[in-house]
Amino acid sequence: MKKLRLGIIGGGPGSWIGHVHRIASRFDDKYEIVAGVFTRNYKINQSFGTSIGIKKNRCYKNYKDLCFFEKNIKKGIQVVAIMTPPGSHQEIAELFIKNNIHVISDKPFAGSLSQAKKLFKTIKKNKKIIYGLTHNYSAYPMVRHAKKLIEDRKIGDVEYINVEYVQDWSNGKKITPGNAKKVFKWKLDKKIAGVSTVLNEIGSHAYHLCNYMTGLKGKSLFADIKQYSKKIKFDTNAQVFINYENGAKGLFWASTTAKGGVYGLRIRIFGSKGSLEWVQNKPGYLKYNTANGATKILERGFNESGFSKKFSRIKYGHPEGYLSAFSNLYKEIASKINSNKSKRRFYFPTAYEGLLTAKFIDGCVKSSARKKWVTF
């Protein structure tokens, strides 16, 4: 399999997520980064691009130049990876889709539901391109093992879903109108961050995980979204009741102001025959409780967890985590692009899942504003 020629948009100097994407794309030697636009400052863009091995003439001023020049040169990019803020995802992705260039996008799918609907429609129209969304938690081996257990009805009918993702973006600092912009940066601007900062940035991950593992779509919700303060107006906390299509009930909590919160992503799924629990800080393990019997702690790739071996790079007993999960997505998307085996099942998140998450976030914003249940 030849390496896919990859272009990158965003993720320049100082970008943590940009560093993650670049490592993930090269983890399995499936991609070669050959072009990009990493920041709005052209000089810094060229300096950064050449520092990671890209030729100076392929470090472009903006994403439009990247698209049109690369489209018209021999051995131009085949795939573009987007890691800009949410509000720009739709516009950028659509340009490349319309020019038959595959897209890998950081979450969320789009900044708002209206953007998500437009982008989804554009993707569905072009059967030539592959679109992948990097909800990376879906690629952890034990998350996929849990998905298989649920599909195999090991916990019966799903009845309750409890998910939480809590962080503290202030790092314990006291936030005032004077220092808010320095701490939160572009996340304060809805045009950039999208309709809800807390839901787009981390809530999208949590809700997607519920859908991904259970296969269930939400039907209605009641949300309470809190802003940081009257003077610092951006969404920081969301608590949501969810009704799922099969009658299951969900409890959802996402927060960026949970003091002492250290990336606390946890999901518990309860069925008619038992339950499953996965905690991102201990990703190699899955707690499996049957309704009658002893609790089991399943370990990645070991004994009963055989399915998880498909998505593991190292032997059980050794920790495997975030970068590997991200790399699983890049590897799968490359396989999909290069594969003629259309019947093969792939597990990476798609535009459809992005649209579902956008509908959920839009429903949360409306419900919180109206103080009512809404369908979504």
Coordinates of C-alpha atoms in Angstrom, one line a residue:
M1 CA 0.0 0.0 0.0
K2 CA 1.5 3.4 -1.0
K3 CA 1.4 6.1 1.5
L4 CA -1.4 8.6 1.1
R5 CA -0.3 12.2 0.4
L6 CA -1.7 14.3 3.3
G7 CA -2.3 18.0 3.6
I8 CA -2.9 19.7 7.0
I9 CA -5.0 22.7 7.9
G10 CA -4.4 24.2 11.3
G11 CA -2.5 22.7 14.2
G12 CA 0.5 25.1 14.0
P13 CA 3.1 26.1 16.6
G14 CA 1.8 25.5 20.1
S15 CA -1.2 23.5 19.0
W16 CA -1.4 20.4 21.1
I17 CA -4.1 18.7 18.9
G18 CA -2.0 19.5 15.8
H19 CA 0.9 17.5 17.3
V20 CA -1.5 14.6 18.1
H21 CA -2.8 14.5 14.5
R22 CA 0.6 14.6 13.0
I23 CA 1.9 11.7 15.1
A24 CA -1.3 9.7 14.5
S25 CA -1.1 10.1 10.8
R26 CA 2.5 8.7 10.7
F27 CA 2.1 6.0 13.4
D28 CA 1.5 3.2 10.9
D29 CA 3.2 4.6 7.9
K30 CA 0.0 5.1 6.0
Y31 CA 0.4 8.8 5.2
E32 CA 3.1 11.3 4.2
I33 CA 2.5 14.9 5.2
V34 CA 3.4 16.9 2.0
A35 CA 1.6 20.2 2.3
G36 CA -0.3 22.5 4.6
V37 CA -1.4 25.8 6.0
F38 CA -0.8 25.8 9.8
T39 CA -1.5 29.3 10.9
R40 CA -2.7 32.6 9.5
N41 CA 0.7 34.2 9.7
Y42 CA 2.4 33.3 6.4
K43 CA 6.0 33.6 7.6
I44 CA 5.4 31.5 10.7
N45 CA 3.4 29.1 8.5
Q46 CA 6.4 28.6 6.2
S47 CA 8.9 28.4 9.0
F48 CA 6.8 25.8 10.9
G49 CA 6.0 23.8 7.7
T50 CA 9.7 23.5 6.7
S51 CA 10.6 22.5 10.3
I52 CA 8.5 19.4 10.0
G53 CA 9.8 18.5 6.5
I54 CA 7.5 20.2 4.1
K55 CA 8.8 22.0 1.1
K56 CA 8.5 25.8 1.3
N57 CA 6.5 26.1 -1.8
R58 CA 3.9 23.7 -0.4
C59 CA 3.3 25.8 2.7
Y60 CA 0.3 27.9 1.6
K61 CA -1.2 31.2 2.6
N62 CA -4.7 29.8 3.2
Y63 CA -6.7 26.6 2.8
K64 CA -8.2 27.8 -0.6
D65 CA -4.7 28.0 -2.1
L66 CA -3.8 24.6 -0.6
C67 CA -6.9 23.1 -2.3
F68 CA -6.5 24.6 -5.8
F69 CA -2.8 24.4 -6.2
E70 CA -2.6 20.8 -4.8
K71 CA -5.5 19.8 -7.0
N72 CA -3.6 20.9 -10.1
I73 CA -0.1 19.5 -9.5
K74 CA 1.3 16.0 -10.1
K75 CA 1.2 14.0 -6.9
G76 CA -0.8 16.6 -5.1
I77 CA -2.6 15.8 -1.8
Q78 CA -5.1 13.0 -1.7
V79 CA -6.4 13.6 1.8
V80 CA -6.7 16.8 3.9
A81 CA -6.8 16.8 7.7
I82 CA -8.7 19.7 9.3
M83 CA -7.9 20.8 12.9
T84 CA -9.2 24.3 13.0
P85 CA -11.9 25.6 15.5
P86 CA -15.4 24.2 15.0
G87 CA -17.0 27.2 13.2
S88 CA -14.7 26.8 10.2
H89 CA -15.1 23.0 9.7
Q90 CA -18.0 23.1 7.3
E91 CA -16.7 25.7 4.9
I92 CA -13.2 24.1 4.7
A93 CA -14.4 20.5 4.4
E94 CA -16.9 21.4 1.6
L95 CA -14.3 23.0 -0.6
F96 CA -12.1 19.9 -0.5
I97 CA -15.1 17.5 -0.9
K98 CA -16.2 19.3 -4.0
N99 CA -12.7 19.0 -5.4
N100 CA -12.6 15.2 -4.8
I101 CA -10.1 15.3 -1.9
H102 CA -10.8 13.0 1.0
V103 CA -11.3 14.6 4.4
I104 CA -10.3 13.8 8.0
S105 CA -11.7 16.3 10.4
D106 CA -11.2 16.9 14.1
K107 CA -14.5 17.0 16.1
P108 CA -17.1 18.4 16.2
F109 CA -18.6 17.8 12.8
A110 CA -19.5 21.5 12.5
G111 CA -20.1 24.6 14.6
S112 CA -23.9 24.5 14.4
L113 CA -26.8 22.2 13.2
S114 CA -27.4 24.4 10.1
Q115 CA -23.7 24.0 9.2
A116 CA -23.8 20.3 9.9
K117 CA -26.9 19.7 7.6
K118 CA -25.2 21.6 4.7
L119 CA -21.9 19.6 5.2
F120 CA -23.7 16.3 5.5
K121 CA -25.6 17.0 2.2
T122 CA -22.4 17.9 0.4
I123 CA -20.7 14.7 1.6
K124 CA -23.7 12.5 0.6
K125 CA -23.6 14.0 -2.9
N126 CA -20.0 13.0 -3.6
K127 CA -19.6 9.2 -3.6
K128 CA -15.9 9.5 -4.6
I129 CA -14.6 10.8 -1.3
I130 CA -14.2 9.3 2.2
Y131 CA -15.0 11.5 5.2
G132 CA -13.7 10.5 8.6
L133 CA -14.3 12.3 11.9
T134 CA -11.8 12.0 14.7
H135 CA -13.9 11.2 17.8
N136 CA -10.8 9.3 19.0
Y137 CA -12.3 7.7 22.0
S138 CA -14.3 5.5 19.7
A139 CA -11.0 3.9 18.6
Y140 CA -9.9 2.6 22.0
P141 CA -9.8 -1.2 21.9
M142 CA -12.0 -1.7 25.0
V143 CA -14.6 0.8 23.7
R144 CA -14.9 -1.3 20.6
H145 CA -15.0 -4.5 22.7
A146 CA -17.8 -3.0 24.7
K147 CA -19.6 -2.1 21.5
K148 CA -19.3 -5.7 20.4
L149 CA -20.6 -7.0 23.7
I150 CA -23.6 -4.8 23.4
E151 CA -24.2 -5.9 19.8
D152 CA -24.0 -9.5 20.9
R153 CA -26.6 -8.7 23.6
K154 CA -24.3 -9.7 26.5
I155 CA -26.0 -7.0 28.7
G156 CA -29.5 -7.5 27.1
D157 CA -31.6 -4.5 26.2
V158 CA -29.9 -1.1 27.0
E159 CA -32.0 0.6 29.6
Y160 CA -29.7 3.4 31.1
I161 CA -26.8 5.3 29.8
N162 CA -24.7 7.5 32.1
V163 CA -21.8 9.6 30.7
E164 CA -19.7 12.4 32.0
Y165 CA -16.8 14.4 30.7
V166 CA -15.4 16.9 33.1
Q167 CA -12.4 19.3 32.9
D168 CA -11.1 22.5 34.4
W169 CA -9.9 24.8 31.7
S170 CA -8.9 27.5 34.3
N171 CA -6.3 25.1 35.8
G172 CA -7.5 26.3 39.2
K173 CA -7.0 30.1 38.4
K174 CA -9.6 32.7 39.3
I175 CA -11.1 33.9 36.0
T176 CA -12.0 37.6 35.7
P177 CA -13.3 39.7 32.7
G178 CA -9.7 41.0 32.5
N179 CA -7.9 37.6 32.1
A180 CA -10.7 35.5 30.5
K181 CA -9.6 36.1 26.9
K182 CA -6.0 35.2 27.8
V183 CA -7.1 31.9 29.4
F184 CA -9.9 30.8 27.1
K185 CA -8.8 32.5 23.9
W186 CA -10.9 31.8 20.8
K187 CA -13.3 29.7 22.8
L188 CA -15.1 32.9 23.9
D189 CA -16.1 33.7 20.3
K190 CA -19.2 31.8 19.2
K191 CA -18.4 32.4 15.5
I192 CA -15.3 30.4 16.0
A193 CA -16.3 28.0 18.8
G194 CA -19.8 27.3 17.5
V195 CA -23.2 27.3 19.1
S196 CA -22.0 26.0 22.5
T197 CA -18.4 25.8 23.6
V198 CA -18.7 23.1 26.3
L199 CA -20.8 20.9 24.0
N200 CA -18.8 21.3 20.9
E201 CA -15.5 20.9 22.5
I202 CA -16.0 18.0 24.9
G203 CA -19.7 17.3 25.0
S204 CA -19.6 16.1 21.4
H205 CA -17.2 13.4 22.5
A206 CA -19.3 12.2 25.4
Y207 CA -22.6 12.1 23.4
H208 CA -20.9 10.4 20.4
L209 CA -19.5 7.7 22.7
C210 CA -23.1 6.9 23.9
N211 CA -24.3 6.5 20.4
Y212 CA -21.2 4.7 19.2
M213 CA -21.2 2.0 21.9
T214 CA -24.9 1.4 22.1
G215 CA -26.0 2.0 18.6
L216 CA -28.9 4.0 19.9
K217 CA -30.0 7.5 18.8
G218 CA -31.5 10.1 21.1
K219 CA -35.1 11.0 20.7
S220 CA -35.8 13.9 23.2
L221 CA -33.9 15.8 25.8
F222 CA -34.0 18.3 28.6
A223 CA -30.9 20.4 29.1
D224 CA -29.6 23.0 31.5
I225 CA -26.6 24.9 30.2
K226 CA -24.6 27.3 32.4
Q227 CA -22.5 30.2 31.3
Y228 CA -19.3 31.1 33.1
S229 CA -20.8 34.3 34.5
K230 CA -22.9 37.3 33.5
K231 CA -19.9 39.1 32.3
I232 CA -18.0 36.2 30.8
K233 CA -20.5 34.8 28.4
F234 CA -19.7 31.3 27.1
D235 CA -21.1 27.9 27.9
T236 CA -19.1 26.0 30.5
N237 CA -21.4 23.4 32.0
A238 CA -24.2 21.2 30.5
Q239 CA -26.4 18.7 32.3
V240 CA -28.9 16.8 30.1
F241 CA -31.6 14.2 30.5
I242 CA -32.0 12.1 27.4
N243 CA -34.7 9.8 26.1
Y244 CA -33.4 7.3 23.6
E245 CA -35.3 5.7 20.7
N246 CA -35.7 2.3 22.4
G247 CA -37.0 3.8 25.6
A248 CA -33.6 3.9 27.4
K249 CA -32.9 6.9 29.7
G250 CA -29.7 8.9 29.7
L251 CA -27.9 11.2 32.1
F252 CA -25.2 13.4 30.5
W253 CA -22.8 15.9 32.2
A254 CA -20.1 17.9 30.5
S255 CA -18.1 20.7 32.2
T256 CA -15.1 22.8 31.6
T257 CA -15.3 24.4 35.1
A258 CA -15.1 21.3 37.4
K259 CA -12.4 22.3 39.8
G260 CA -9.8 19.6 40.0
G261 CA -11.3 17.8 37.0
V262 CA -8.6 15.9 35.1
Y263 CA -10.1 14.8 31.8
G264 CA -12.7 12.7 33.6
L265 CA -14.4 10.9 30.8
R266 CA -16.5 8.0 32.1
I267 CA -19.4 6.0 30.6
R268 CA -21.7 3.4 32.2
I269 CA -24.2 1.4 30.3
F270 CA -26.9 -0.6 32.0
G271 CA -28.9 -3.3 30.3
S272 CA -31.5 -5.9 31.2
K273 CA -28.8 -8.5 31.8
G274 CA -25.9 -6.5 33.2
S275 CA -23.8 -3.4 32.8
L276 CA -20.5 -2.1 31.4
E277 CA -18.2 0.7 32.6
W278 CA -15.3 2.3 30.8
V279 CA -13.1 5.1 32.1
Q280 CA -10.7 6.9 29.8
N281 CA -8.0 7.4 32.4
K282 CA -7.8 3.5 32.6
P283 CA -8.5 2.7 29.0
G284 CA -7.2 -0.8 28.9
Y285 CA -9.9 -2.1 31.2
L286 CA -13.7 -2.7 30.9
K287 CA -15.8 -3.4 34.0
Y288 CA -18.5 -6.0 33.2
N289 CA -21.2 -6.7 35.7
T290 CA -23.8 -9.4 35.1
A291 CA -27.2 -9.1 36.8
N292 CA -26.5 -12.4 38.7
G293 CA -22.8 -13.2 39.2
A294 CA -19.4 -11.8 39.9
T295 CA -18.0 -8.6 38.5
K296 CA -15.4 -9.1 35.8
I297 CA -12.6 -6.7 34.9
L298 CA -11.8 -7.4 31.2
E299 CA -8.3 -6.4 30.0
R300 CA -7.4 -5.3 26.5
G301 CA -6.4 -8.3 24.4
F302 CA -6.5 -10.8 27.2
N303 CA -8.6 -14.0 27.3
E304 CA -12.3 -13.0 26.9
S305 CA -11.3 -9.7 25.3
G306 CA -10.2 -11.2 22.1
F307 CA -12.1 -8.8 19.8
S308 CA -10.0 -5.9 21.2
K309 CA -6.8 -7.4 19.8
K310 CA -7.9 -6.2 16.3
F311 CA -7.3 -2.6 17.5
S312 CA -4.2 -3.2 19.8
R313 CA -0.6 -2.6 18.8
I314 CA 1.1 -4.0 21.9
K315 CA 0.6 -7.0 24.1
Y316 CA -1.8 -7.0 27.1
G317 CA -0.3 -5.9 30.4
H318 CA 1.3 -2.9 28.7
P319 CA -0.6 0.4 28.7
E320 CA -1.9 1.7 25.3
G321 CA -3.8 4.9 25.0
Y322 CA -4.6 8.2 23.4
L323 CA -2.1 8.4 20.6
S324 CA -2.7 4.8 19.6
A325 CA -6.5 5.4 19.5
F326 CA -6.0 8.5 17.3
S327 CA -3.7 6.4 15.1
N328 CA -6.4 3.7 14.7
L329 CA -8.6 6.3 13.0
Y330 CA -6.0 7.4 10.6
K331 CA -5.1 3.8 9.8
E332 CA -8.7 2.8 9.2
I333 CA -9.5 5.8 7.0
A334 CA -6.4 5.0 4.9
S335 CA -7.6 1.4 4.5
K336 CA -11.0 2.6 3.5
I337 CA -9.6 4.9 0.9
N338 CA -7.3 2.2 -0.5
S339 CA -9.6 -0.7 -0.2
N340 CA -11.8 -2.2 -3.0
K341 CA -13.5 -4.5 -0.5
S342 CA -16.7 -2.5 -0.1
K343 CA -18.3 -5.1 2.2
R344 CA -15.6 -4.8 4.8
R345 CA -16.8 -3.1 8.0
F346 CA -15.0 -0.1 9.3
Y347 CA -15.4 1.4 12.7
F348 CA -14.3 5.1 12.3
P349 CA -16.9 7.8 12.9
T350 CA -18.5 9.2 9.9
A351 CA -20.5 12.3 8.8
Y352 CA -23.7 10.6 9.9
E353 CA -22.5 10.4 13.4
G354 CA -21.3 14.0 13.2
L355 CA -24.8 15.1 12.2
L356 CA -26.4 13.2 15.1
T357 CA -24.1 15.0 17.5
A358 CA -24.9 18.4 16.0
K359 CA -28.6 17.7 16.4
F360 CA -28.0 16.8 20.1
I361 CA -26.0 20.0 20.7
D362 CA -28.6 22.1 19.0
G363 CA -31.4 20.4 21.0
C364 CA -29.5 21.1 24.2
V365 CA -29.1 24.8 23.4
K366 CA -32.9 25.1 22.6
S367 CA -34.0 23.1 25.6
S368 CA -31.8 25.1 28.0
A369 CA -33.1 28.4 26.6
R370 CA -36.8 27.3 26.7
K371 CA -36.5 25.3 29.9
K372 CA -38.5 22.6 28.2
W373 CA -38.1 19.1 26.7
V374 CA -37.3 19.2 23.0
T375 CA -37.1 16.5 20.3
F376 CA -34.0 16.4 18.2

